[in-house]
Amino acid sequence: MKMINMKKGIGILMAVLFVGMTFGQDVKAKAILDKVSAKTKAYKTIAIDFDLTISGVDMETITEKGKVSLAGDKYKVELEDQDIYCDAVTLTTHLKADEECYTSLVEDNEEEGLVSPTDILTIWEDGYKYKYIKETTFKGIAVHHINIFPKDPNSKYFAIILKIDMAKNEVVTALIKGKDGINMRYTVTKLEHDMDLPASTFVFDRAKHPNVECYDE
């Protein structure tokens, strides 16, 4: 259950179901999101510590901490029970307790409508509508509240609720509302950028995990 949710949610940031609203692109929201995109794209690498909460009507709420490292189209997600590696070509999920790993092609995941963590900080740029809701606060920080909705009627999600730091032009939290009733909230607790991240960061090294059984999906 948890692994499936993470592959959908991270594999971002996280597609969402179009709600059929008729508003056009919001000028104020676009101006703010453009600033966030420009700042994010200026970084060569990014490392984000985050808190994750997964909740739904028929499930026990899951909370945990995680980290994602990004470099272009490559990323690594570190969670308590699993790590996810993406070298821009393949996606490998390592289930720590089960001592198993599953590898698939990135393009196959994209065909399923999944969005990578490399897109989550700028997810609104392609295929989404957005609406500025209000100025508010989140954990004492002045933020913009913006909702985004995909144009794809076949998306698995309902909406993404963004809170953006007004002073830093950075996403501080994203609430992903699923069509299946499962909600995933990512809250950024730390963001670093332009650190050295070698290519090996994004590759699951089977030699270092000799007891792990690996399967191709």
Short mmCIF file of C-alpha atoms in Angstrom, two decimals:
data_model
loop_
_atom_site.label_atom_id
_atom_site.label_comp_id
_atom_site.label_asym_id
_atom_site.label_seq_id
_atom_site.Cartn_x
_atom_site.Cartn_y
_atom_site.Cartn_z
CA MET A 1 0.00 0.00 0.00
CA LYS A 2 2.65 2.46 1.04
CA MET A 3 5.03 1.64 -1.83
CA ILE A 4 2.25 2.06 -4.38
CA ASN A 5 1.32 5.44 -2.94
CA MET A 6 4.91 6.60 -3.02
CA LYS A 7 5.39 5.59 -6.65
CA LYS A 8 2.27 7.52 -7.57
CA GLY A 9 2.97 10.48 -5.32
CA ILE A 10 6.69 10.87 -5.91
CA GLY A 11 6.99 9.20 -9.21
CA ILE A 12 6.34 15.01 -7.14
CA LEU A 13 5.45 15.64 -6.79
CA MET A 14 1.82 13.45 -8.42
CA ALA A 15 -0.46 13.88 -11.48
CA VAL A 16 -3.93 15.21 -10.55
CA LEU A 17 -7.52 14.83 -11.84
CA PHE A 18 -8.99 17.72 -13.85
CA VAL A 19 -11.97 19.10 -11.93
CA GLY A 20 -13.72 20.65 -14.93
CA MET A 21 -13.52 24.23 -13.69
CA THR A 22 -13.85 26.87 -16.41
CA PHE A 23 -11.45 29.55 -15.17
CA GLY A 24 -8.50 30.46 -17.39
CA GLN A 25 -4.91 30.86 -16.33
CA ASP A 26 -4.76 33.17 -13.31
CA VAL A 27 -2.51 36.16 -14.02
CA LYS A 28 -1.44 36.68 -10.41
CA ALA A 29 -0.78 32.97 -9.89
CA LYS A 30 1.23 32.79 -13.10
CA ALA A 31 3.46 35.69 -12.09
CA ILE A 32 4.26 34.02 -8.75
CA LEU A 33 4.80 30.57 -10.24
CA ASP A 34 7.08 32.02 -12.92
CA LYS A 35 9.30 33.45 -10.18
CA VAL A 36 9.43 30.08 -8.42
CA SER A 37 10.31 28.31 -11.68
CA ALA A 38 13.08 30.78 -12.54
CA LYS A 39 14.66 30.47 -9.10
CA THR A 40 14.46 26.67 -9.06
CA LYS A 41 15.94 26.29 -12.55
CA ALA A 42 18.90 28.46 -11.62
CA TYR A 43 20.09 25.78 -9.19
CA LYS A 44 22.40 23.06 -10.54
CA THR A 45 21.47 20.66 -7.74
CA ILE A 46 18.89 20.66 -4.94
CA ALA A 47 18.56 18.65 -1.72
CA ILE A 48 15.28 18.82 0.18
CA ASP A 49 14.40 17.38 3.59
CA PHE A 50 10.66 16.94 3.96
CA ASP A 51 7.89 15.64 6.18
CA LEU A 52 5.38 13.36 4.47
CA THR A 53 1.84 12.61 5.62
CA ILE A 54 -0.37 10.11 3.78
CA SER A 55 -4.01 10.00 4.86
CA GLY A 56 -7.33 8.62 3.67
CA VAL A 57 -10.77 7.64 4.91
CA ASP A 58 -10.10 3.89 5.07
CA MET A 59 -6.47 3.88 6.14
CA GLU A 60 -4.30 4.69 9.11
CA THR A 61 -2.45 7.98 8.67
CA ILE A 62 1.21 7.49 7.78
CA THR A 63 3.81 10.10 8.76
CA GLU A 64 7.53 10.02 8.12
CA LYS A 65 10.53 12.08 7.16
CA GLY A 66 12.38 11.87 3.88
CA LYS A 67 14.94 13.47 1.63
CA VAL A 68 15.15 14.02 -2.11
CA SER A 69 18.30 14.94 -4.03
CA LEU A 70 17.88 16.41 -7.51
CA ALA A 71 20.25 17.07 -10.41
CA GLY A 72 18.61 17.74 -13.75
CA ASP A 73 16.47 14.71 -14.62
CA LYS A 74 18.17 12.56 -11.98
CA TYR A 75 16.97 12.09 -8.42
CA LYS A 76 17.18 9.98 -5.29
CA VAL A 77 14.40 9.75 -2.71
CA GLU A 78 15.27 8.45 0.76
CA LEU A 79 12.50 7.21 3.06
CA GLU A 80 12.43 5.06 6.19
CA ASP A 81 11.47 1.85 4.40
CA GLN A 82 12.57 2.46 0.83
CA ASP A 83 14.92 4.42 -1.40
CA ILE A 84 14.11 5.39 -4.99
CA TYR A 85 16.89 5.97 -7.52
CA CYS A 86 16.49 7.57 -10.94
CA ASP A 87 19.43 8.04 -13.32
CA ALA A 88 17.16 9.69 -15.95
CA VAL A 89 16.81 6.38 -17.83
CA THR A 90 15.82 3.81 -15.21
CA LEU A 91 13.85 4.00 -11.97
CA THR A 92 14.79 1.61 -9.16
CA THR A 93 12.87 1.19 -5.91
CA HIS A 94 14.74 -0.51 -3.06
CA LEU A 95 12.50 -2.00 -0.36
CA LYS A 96 14.83 -2.19 2.61
CA ALA A 97 13.01 -4.60 4.94
CA ASP A 98 12.03 -6.97 2.11
CA GLU A 99 15.53 -6.86 0.62
CA GLU A 100 14.05 -6.42 -2.85
CA CYS A 101 14.45 -3.90 -5.63
CA TYR A 102 12.34 -3.22 -8.70
CA THR A 103 13.62 -1.48 -11.83
CA SER A 104 11.62 0.01 -14.68
CA LEU A 105 12.16 2.53 -17.46
CA VAL A 106 11.44 6.19 -16.71
CA GLU A 107 9.54 6.51 -19.99
CA ASP A 108 7.17 3.71 -18.94
CA ASN A 109 6.34 5.57 -15.73
CA GLU A 110 5.76 8.78 -17.67
CA GLU A 111 3.32 6.95 -19.95
CA GLU A 112 1.35 5.98 -16.84
CA GLY A 113 0.94 9.68 -16.02
CA LEU A 114 3.46 9.77 -13.17
CA VAL A 115 5.46 12.92 -12.51
CA SER A 116 9.00 12.84 -11.15
CA PRO A 117 10.37 14.82 -8.18
CA THR A 118 12.41 16.80 -10.69
CA ASP A 119 9.12 18.30 -11.84
CA ILE A 120 7.34 18.86 -8.54
CA LEU A 121 8.87 22.27 -7.86
CA THR A 122 7.80 23.45 -11.32
CA ILE A 123 4.93 21.03 -12.06
CA TRP A 124 2.55 23.80 -13.14
CA GLU A 125 4.52 24.70 -16.27
CA ASP A 126 2.99 22.14 -18.62
CA GLY A 127 -0.53 20.74 -18.77
CA TYR A 128 -1.99 22.49 -15.74
CA LYS A 129 -4.39 25.28 -14.90
CA TYR A 130 -3.91 27.28 -11.73
CA LYS A 131 -5.78 29.70 -9.54
CA TYR A 132 -4.59 32.16 -6.90
CA ILE A 133 -6.61 31.65 -3.71
CA LYS A 134 -5.26 34.06 -1.08
CA GLU A 135 -2.38 35.32 1.02
CA THR A 136 -2.15 33.40 4.28
CA THR A 137 0.37 31.91 6.70
CA PHE A 138 1.81 28.41 7.08
CA LYS A 139 3.70 27.60 10.27
CA GLY A 140 4.24 31.31 10.87
CA ILE A 141 5.49 32.00 7.33
CA ALA A 142 3.66 34.40 5.00
CA VAL A 143 2.67 32.34 1.94
CA HIS A 144 0.71 32.44 -1.29
CA HIS A 145 -2.02 29.81 -1.52
CA ILE A 146 -2.35 28.57 -5.12
CA ASN A 147 -4.34 25.59 -6.39
CA ILE A 148 -3.35 23.79 -9.59
CA PHE A 149 -5.44 21.43 -11.71
CA PRO A 150 -4.35 19.25 -14.64
CA LYS A 151 -5.94 19.40 -18.07
CA ASP A 152 -5.71 15.64 -18.52
CA PRO A 153 -9.12 14.09 -17.71
CA ASN A 154 -7.47 10.70 -17.12
CA SER A 155 -5.22 11.85 -14.32
CA LYS A 156 -5.43 9.90 -11.05
CA TYR A 157 -5.49 12.96 -8.80
CA PHE A 158 -7.94 15.70 -7.93
CA ALA A 159 -5.81 18.77 -7.19
CA ILE A 160 -2.50 20.02 -5.79
CA ILE A 161 -2.68 22.71 -3.12
CA LEU A 162 0.51 24.77 -3.02
CA LYS A 163 1.79 27.11 -0.32
CA ILE A 164 4.66 29.29 -1.55
CA ASP A 165 6.95 31.36 0.69
CA MET A 166 6.25 34.99 -0.23
CA ALA A 167 9.76 36.18 0.65
CA LYS A 168 11.80 33.31 -0.81
CA ASN A 169 9.63 32.31 -3.80
CA GLU A 170 9.91 28.65 -2.80
CA VAL A 171 7.30 25.92 -2.35
CA VAL A 172 7.01 25.12 1.36
CA THR A 173 4.19 22.58 1.20
CA ALA A 174 2.22 20.66 -1.42
CA LEU A 175 -0.99 18.77 -0.66
CA ILE A 176 -1.83 16.19 -3.34
CA LYS A 177 -5.48 15.18 -3.29
CA GLY A 178 -6.12 11.81 -4.91
CA LYS A 179 -9.20 10.71 -6.79
CA ASP A 180 -9.08 7.53 -4.71
CA GLY A 181 -9.48 9.55 -1.49
CA ILE A 182 -5.82 9.34 -0.49
CA ASN A 183 -4.10 12.65 0.30
CA MET A 184 -0.34 13.15 0.43
CA ARG A 185 1.20 16.25 1.99
CA TYR A 186 4.86 17.13 1.52
CA THR A 187 6.25 19.87 3.76
CA VAL A 188 9.75 21.18 3.08
CA THR A 189 11.81 21.40 6.28
CA LYS A 190 15.16 22.19 4.68
CA LEU A 191 16.33 23.18 1.20
CA GLU A 192 19.94 23.32 0.04
CA HIS A 193 21.25 23.93 -3.45
CA ASP A 194 24.33 23.80 -5.67
CA MET A 195 26.09 21.12 -3.64
CA ASP A 196 28.21 18.40 -5.27
CA LEU A 197 26.13 15.33 -6.14
CA PRO A 198 28.13 12.66 -8.02
CA ALA A 199 26.38 10.54 -10.66
CA SER A 200 26.62 7.51 -8.35
CA THR A 201 24.11 9.20 -6.02
CA PHE A 202 21.31 8.33 -8.42
CA VAL A 203 22.20 4.70 -9.13
CA PHE A 204 21.32 1.70 -6.97
CA ASP A 205 24.62 -0.12 -6.50
CA ARG A 206 23.78 -3.83 -6.45
CA ALA A 207 27.34 -4.71 -5.40
CA LYS A 208 26.79 -2.90 -2.10
CA HIS A 209 23.56 -4.84 -1.49
CA PRO A 210 24.43 -8.49 -2.29
CA ASN A 211 21.44 -9.85 -0.36
CA VAL A 212 18.88 -7.81 -2.27
CA GLU A 213 16.85 -9.61 -4.95
CA CYS A 214 16.27 -7.36 -7.97
CA TYR A 215 13.51 -7.63 -10.54
CA ASP A 216 12.77 -5.83 -13.79
CA GLU A 217 9.20 -4.58 -14.12
#
